[in-house]
Amino acid sequence: REGTTSQQPSAKPYRAIIQIMLYGGCDSFNILVPHTCTGNKDMYQEYLQVRQDIALPKESLLEIDAASSNQICETFGVHPNLPTVEKMYDDGDLLFFSNTGVLTKETDKYNFVKDEVTRLFSHSSQQFETERVDPFEMSHGTGILGRIADSLKAKGHIVDTISIDSKATALQGTPNLASSPFVLSRFGVSRFNLGASSNNMESHITAMNEATVPESGVFGDFWSESLVKS
């Protein structure tokens, strides 16, 4: 194994995609609600009929403008406890993707079982499919963010992927091509060797685990490579 070298920065500007996965489930109609709809259908009235006792009162909603879109409503309402979300939308820093999912074809409640590949009423299945976004298995074993990272690397960008607490399915790239995501504890980075016997422990550890010789054991080599990369 060759000695490690620092990765050179790219001349391209820094960008980041941050995905927050709400595994517990997100009641979308408790976040974004139809408000003023003057077209063929009063969507807020339909919302009241369906949601009944758990519907949010219209006067409590934080209104956001959708008049310039092709939506059925001119305005929508955001939950009153989410003023930051309202502000981000108004500032052009946030978009809503509503009525999205992993349907493989248009269907109805009578035919979805035979029409659809994914299990639409399985909470765990929908979590998994949300991270993959590949209902037709065109890129088996990959996640949506992993495929984006692969594409960016192919265009000359230097890309790293970081997952919090566990190895996220969304970050899985093309097998045998993409680098593994770095998994960071939910508690942050742990401090190493608080009682160090030397002020240069990092250089000592790196020297001990640098380039190996042909006689080095394969397990020791793998350990050293993993340690230096960490």
Tab-separated table of C-alpha atoms in Angstrom:
chain	number	residue	atom	x	y	z
A	1	ARG	CA	0.000	0.000	0.000
A	2	GLU	CA	1.277	3.414	-0.971
A	3	GLY	CA	1.643	6.132	1.615
A	4	THR	CA	-1.398	8.356	2.056
A	5	THR	CA	-1.545	11.817	0.521
A	6	SER	CA	-3.915	14.656	1.262
A	7	GLN	CA	-6.714	15.168	-1.251
A	8	GLN	CA	-6.227	18.353	-3.238
A	9	PRO	CA	-9.165	20.755	-3.182
A	10	SER	CA	-11.183	21.305	-6.324
A	11	ALA	CA	-11.364	24.700	-7.993
A	12	LYS	CA	-15.151	24.314	-8.133
A	13	PRO	CA	-17.254	26.236	-5.549
A	14	TYR	CA	-18.382	24.412	-2.407
A	15	ARG	CA	-21.913	23.061	-2.353
A	16	ALA	CA	-23.733	20.810	0.121
A	17	ILE	CA	-26.925	18.775	0.034
A	18	ILE	CA	-28.402	18.107	3.471
A	19	GLN	CA	-31.135	15.510	3.839
A	20	ILE	CA	-33.072	15.266	7.099
A	21	MET	CA	-34.887	11.950	7.194
A	22	LEU	CA	-37.885	11.941	9.555
A	23	TYR	CA	-38.113	8.216	10.173
A	24	GLY	CA	-41.010	8.671	12.559
A	25	GLY	CA	-43.209	9.904	9.747
A	26	CYS	CA	-44.337	13.357	8.700
A	27	ASP	CA	-48.013	14.225	8.608
A	28	SER	CA	-47.795	16.369	5.481
A	29	PHE	CA	-51.340	17.748	5.831
A	30	ASN	CA	-50.387	19.028	9.270
A	31	ILE	CA	-47.545	21.059	7.734
A	32	LEU	CA	-48.806	22.300	4.358
A	33	VAL	CA	-52.553	22.912	4.063
A	34	PRO	CA	-54.749	24.229	1.211
A	35	HIS	CA	-55.863	27.752	2.097
A	36	THR	CA	-57.444	29.939	-0.609
A	37	CYS	CA	-58.637	28.086	-3.701
A	38	THR	CA	-61.015	30.023	-5.948
A	39	GLY	CA	-60.982	27.601	-8.880
A	40	ASN	CA	-63.237	24.635	-9.535
A	41	LYS	CA	-62.801	23.086	-6.116
A	42	ASP	CA	-62.514	24.458	-2.580
A	43	MET	CA	-59.603	22.351	-1.390
A	44	TYR	CA	-59.705	23.696	2.156
A	45	GLN	CA	-63.329	22.589	2.509
A	46	GLU	CA	-62.380	19.148	1.216
A	47	TYR	CA	-59.484	19.130	3.696
A	48	LEU	CA	-61.962	19.876	6.524
A	49	GLN	CA	-64.253	17.061	5.454
A	50	VAL	CA	-61.441	14.529	5.397
A	51	ARG	CA	-59.483	15.645	8.476
A	52	GLN	CA	-62.463	16.644	10.603
A	53	ASP	CA	-61.389	17.090	14.259
A	54	ILE	CA	-57.661	17.174	13.507
A	55	ALA	CA	-57.919	19.805	10.747
A	56	LEU	CA	-55.997	23.018	11.388
A	57	PRO	CA	-58.218	26.116	11.645
A	58	LYS	CA	-57.846	28.317	8.590
A	59	GLU	CA	-57.254	31.449	10.634
A	60	SER	CA	-54.292	29.833	12.424
A	61	LEU	CA	-52.333	29.059	9.246
A	62	LEU	CA	-49.312	31.034	8.055
A	63	GLU	CA	-50.175	31.950	4.466
A	64	ILE	CA	-47.699	31.468	1.626
A	65	ASP	CA	-48.260	32.655	-1.939
A	66	ALA	CA	-48.613	30.149	-4.776
A	67	ALA	CA	-50.450	32.387	-7.268
A	68	SER	CA	-47.623	32.258	-9.807
A	69	SER	CA	-47.621	28.440	-9.860
A	70	ASN	CA	-49.934	25.979	-11.583
A	71	GLN	CA	-51.368	24.777	-8.280
A	72	ILE	CA	-55.111	24.600	-7.694
A	73	CYS	CA	-54.834	27.024	-4.752
A	74	GLU	CA	-53.610	30.623	-4.834
A	75	THR	CA	-52.344	30.374	-1.270
A	76	PHE	CA	-51.417	27.552	1.060
A	77	GLY	CA	-51.067	27.572	4.818
A	78	VAL	CA	-48.093	26.437	6.905
A	79	HIS	CA	-48.548	25.105	10.437
A	80	PRO	CA	-48.571	28.036	12.918
A	81	ASN	CA	-45.617	26.547	14.823
A	82	LEU	CA	-43.374	26.676	11.740
A	83	PRO	CA	-42.696	30.387	11.141
A	84	THR	CA	-39.100	29.638	10.068
A	85	VAL	CA	-40.402	27.384	7.296
A	86	GLU	CA	-42.756	30.170	6.164
A	87	LYS	CA	-39.902	32.703	6.119
A	88	MET	CA	-37.574	30.379	4.193
A	89	TYR	CA	-40.292	29.863	1.564
A	90	ASP	CA	-40.944	33.605	1.304
A	91	ASP	CA	-37.194	34.251	0.964
A	92	GLY	CA	-36.883	31.722	-1.854
A	93	ASP	CA	-34.791	29.297	0.215
A	94	LEU	CA	-37.345	26.488	0.496
A	95	LEU	CA	-39.673	24.552	-1.798
A	96	PHE	CA	-42.400	22.041	-1.057
A	97	PHE	CA	-42.645	18.807	-3.039
A	98	SER	CA	-46.126	17.579	-2.238
A	99	ASN	CA	-48.070	14.571	-3.472
A	100	THR	CA	-44.864	12.738	-4.351
A	101	GLY	CA	-43.956	9.104	-3.876
A	102	VAL	CA	-42.759	5.966	-5.609
A	103	LEU	CA	-45.754	4.976	-7.722
A	104	THR	CA	-44.634	2.902	-10.696
A	105	LYS	CA	-47.776	3.798	-12.650
A	106	GLU	CA	-51.022	5.708	-12.216
A	107	THR	CA	-53.508	3.616	-10.292
A	108	ASP	CA	-56.475	3.773	-7.892
A	109	LYS	CA	-57.506	2.237	-4.587
A	110	TYR	CA	-59.035	-0.778	-6.321
A	111	ASN	CA	-56.013	-1.761	-8.395
A	112	PHE	CA	-52.924	-0.534	-6.543
A	113	VAL	CA	-52.046	-3.978	-5.139
A	114	LYS	CA	-51.547	-5.507	-8.593
A	115	ASP	CA	-50.326	-2.301	-10.253
A	116	GLU	CA	-47.580	-1.261	-7.863
A	117	VAL	CA	-44.200	-2.827	-7.150
A	118	THR	CA	-43.722	-1.153	-3.775
A	119	ARG	CA	-45.843	-1.685	-0.681
A	120	LEU	CA	-47.636	1.638	-0.446
A	121	PHE	CA	-49.076	1.128	3.046
A	122	SER	CA	-45.921	-0.254	4.673
A	123	HIS	CA	-44.243	2.461	6.732
A	124	SER	CA	-40.797	0.784	6.693
A	125	SER	CA	-41.034	0.055	2.947
A	126	GLN	CA	-41.848	3.676	2.152
A	127	GLN	CA	-38.936	4.859	4.316
A	128	PHE	CA	-36.598	2.594	2.353
A	129	GLU	CA	-38.042	3.612	-1.013
A	130	THR	CA	-37.826	7.315	-0.102
A	131	GLU	CA	-34.078	6.949	0.377
A	132	ARG	CA	-33.636	4.936	-2.806
A	133	VAL	CA	-36.038	6.666	-5.272
A	134	ASP	CA	-35.532	3.775	-7.681
A	135	PRO	CA	-38.830	1.843	-7.896
A	136	PHE	CA	-37.884	0.279	-11.243
A	137	GLU	CA	-34.549	-1.048	-9.889
A	138	MET	CA	-32.560	0.749	-12.568
A	139	SER	CA	-29.603	1.197	-10.166
A	140	HIS	CA	-29.918	-1.704	-7.738
A	141	GLY	CA	-28.332	-1.210	-4.320
A	142	THR	CA	-27.978	2.563	-4.571
A	143	GLY	CA	-29.614	5.570	-2.935
A	144	ILE	CA	-30.669	8.882	-4.442
A	145	LEU	CA	-27.843	10.909	-2.850
A	146	GLY	CA	-25.260	8.244	-3.649
A	147	ARG	CA	-26.167	8.420	-7.328
A	148	ILE	CA	-25.952	12.222	-7.239
A	149	ALA	CA	-22.481	11.941	-5.669
A	150	ASP	CA	-21.402	9.459	-8.364
A	151	SER	CA	-22.568	11.850	-11.087
A	152	LEU	CA	-20.739	14.805	-9.523
A	153	LYS	CA	-17.518	12.787	-9.232
A	154	ALA	CA	-17.774	11.872	-12.907
A	155	LYS	CA	-17.919	15.608	-13.694
A	156	GLY	CA	-14.722	16.350	-11.776
A	157	HIS	CA	-16.103	17.400	-8.405
A	158	ILE	CA	-14.517	16.187	-5.176
A	159	VAL	CA	-17.371	14.667	-3.212
A	160	ASP	CA	-17.589	13.248	0.309
A	161	THR	CA	-20.690	11.811	1.935
A	162	ILE	CA	-21.384	11.954	5.666
A	163	SER	CA	-24.119	10.148	7.564
A	164	ILE	CA	-25.200	10.846	11.132
A	165	ASP	CA	-25.611	7.922	13.546
A	166	SER	CA	-25.922	5.127	10.969
A	167	LYS	CA	-25.097	4.249	7.359
A	168	ALA	CA	-27.945	5.830	5.401
A	169	THR	CA	-29.375	3.971	2.405
A	170	ALA	CA	-29.698	7.293	0.550
A	171	LEU	CA	-25.891	7.681	0.462
A	172	GLN	CA	-25.110	4.338	-1.160
A	173	GLY	CA	-23.401	4.851	-4.497
A	174	THR	CA	-22.537	2.449	-7.284
A	175	PRO	CA	-21.023	-0.726	-5.774
A	176	ASN	CA	-17.238	-1.050	-6.226
A	177	LEU	CA	-17.091	2.510	-7.538
A	178	ALA	CA	-18.306	4.936	-4.887
A	179	SER	CA	-16.417	5.534	-1.636
A	180	SER	CA	-18.111	4.539	1.599
A	181	PRO	CA	-19.940	7.289	3.512
A	182	PHE	CA	-18.291	8.556	6.692
A	183	VAL	CA	-20.566	7.774	9.637
A	184	LEU	CA	-20.490	10.322	12.444
A	185	SER	CA	-21.955	9.680	15.884
A	186	ARG	CA	-25.058	11.637	16.857
A	187	PHE	CA	-22.965	12.899	19.784
A	188	GLY	CA	-20.275	14.365	17.522
A	189	VAL	CA	-16.607	13.449	17.162
A	190	SER	CA	-15.119	11.627	20.168
A	191	ARG	CA	-11.867	13.012	21.507
A	192	PHE	CA	-8.989	10.561	21.202
A	193	ASN	CA	-6.368	9.720	23.823
A	194	LEU	CA	-6.997	12.502	26.316
A	195	GLY	CA	-3.994	11.373	28.386
A	196	ALA	CA	-1.488	11.352	25.509
A	197	SER	CA	2.124	10.606	26.453
A	198	SER	CA	3.429	12.825	23.642
A	199	ASN	CA	2.469	16.105	22.049
A	200	ASN	CA	2.999	14.525	18.620
A	201	MET	CA	0.761	11.467	18.950
A	202	GLU	CA	-0.866	12.073	15.573
A	203	SER	CA	2.469	11.989	13.722
A	204	HIS	CA	3.552	8.876	15.645
A	205	ILE	CA	0.305	7.045	14.835
A	206	THR	CA	0.473	8.070	11.175
A	207	ALA	CA	4.096	6.895	10.904
A	208	MET	CA	3.205	3.523	12.458
A	209	ASN	CA	0.344	3.047	10.017
A	210	GLU	CA	1.805	4.483	6.816
A	211	ALA	CA	2.942	2.571	3.738
A	212	THR	CA	3.513	-1.127	4.344
A	213	VAL	CA	5.911	-3.671	2.909
A	214	PRO	CA	5.063	-6.875	0.988
A	215	GLU	CA	5.586	-8.920	4.138
A	216	SER	CA	2.891	-7.012	6.050
A	217	GLY	CA	-0.193	-8.999	6.993
A	218	VAL	CA	-3.362	-8.286	5.030
A	219	PHE	CA	-5.405	-7.717	8.191
A	220	GLY	CA	-2.830	-5.334	9.629
A	221	ASP	CA	-2.705	-3.487	6.313
A	222	PHE	CA	-6.484	-3.123	6.247
A	223	TRP	CA	-6.485	-1.893	9.863
A	224	SER	CA	-3.770	0.680	9.126
A	225	GLU	CA	-5.531	1.944	6.009
A	226	SER	CA	-8.829	2.321	7.882
A	227	LEU	CA	-7.163	4.093	10.791
A	228	VAL	CA	-5.293	6.594	8.632
A	229	LYS	CA	-8.451	7.374	6.615
A	230	SER	CA	-10.403	8.006	9.798
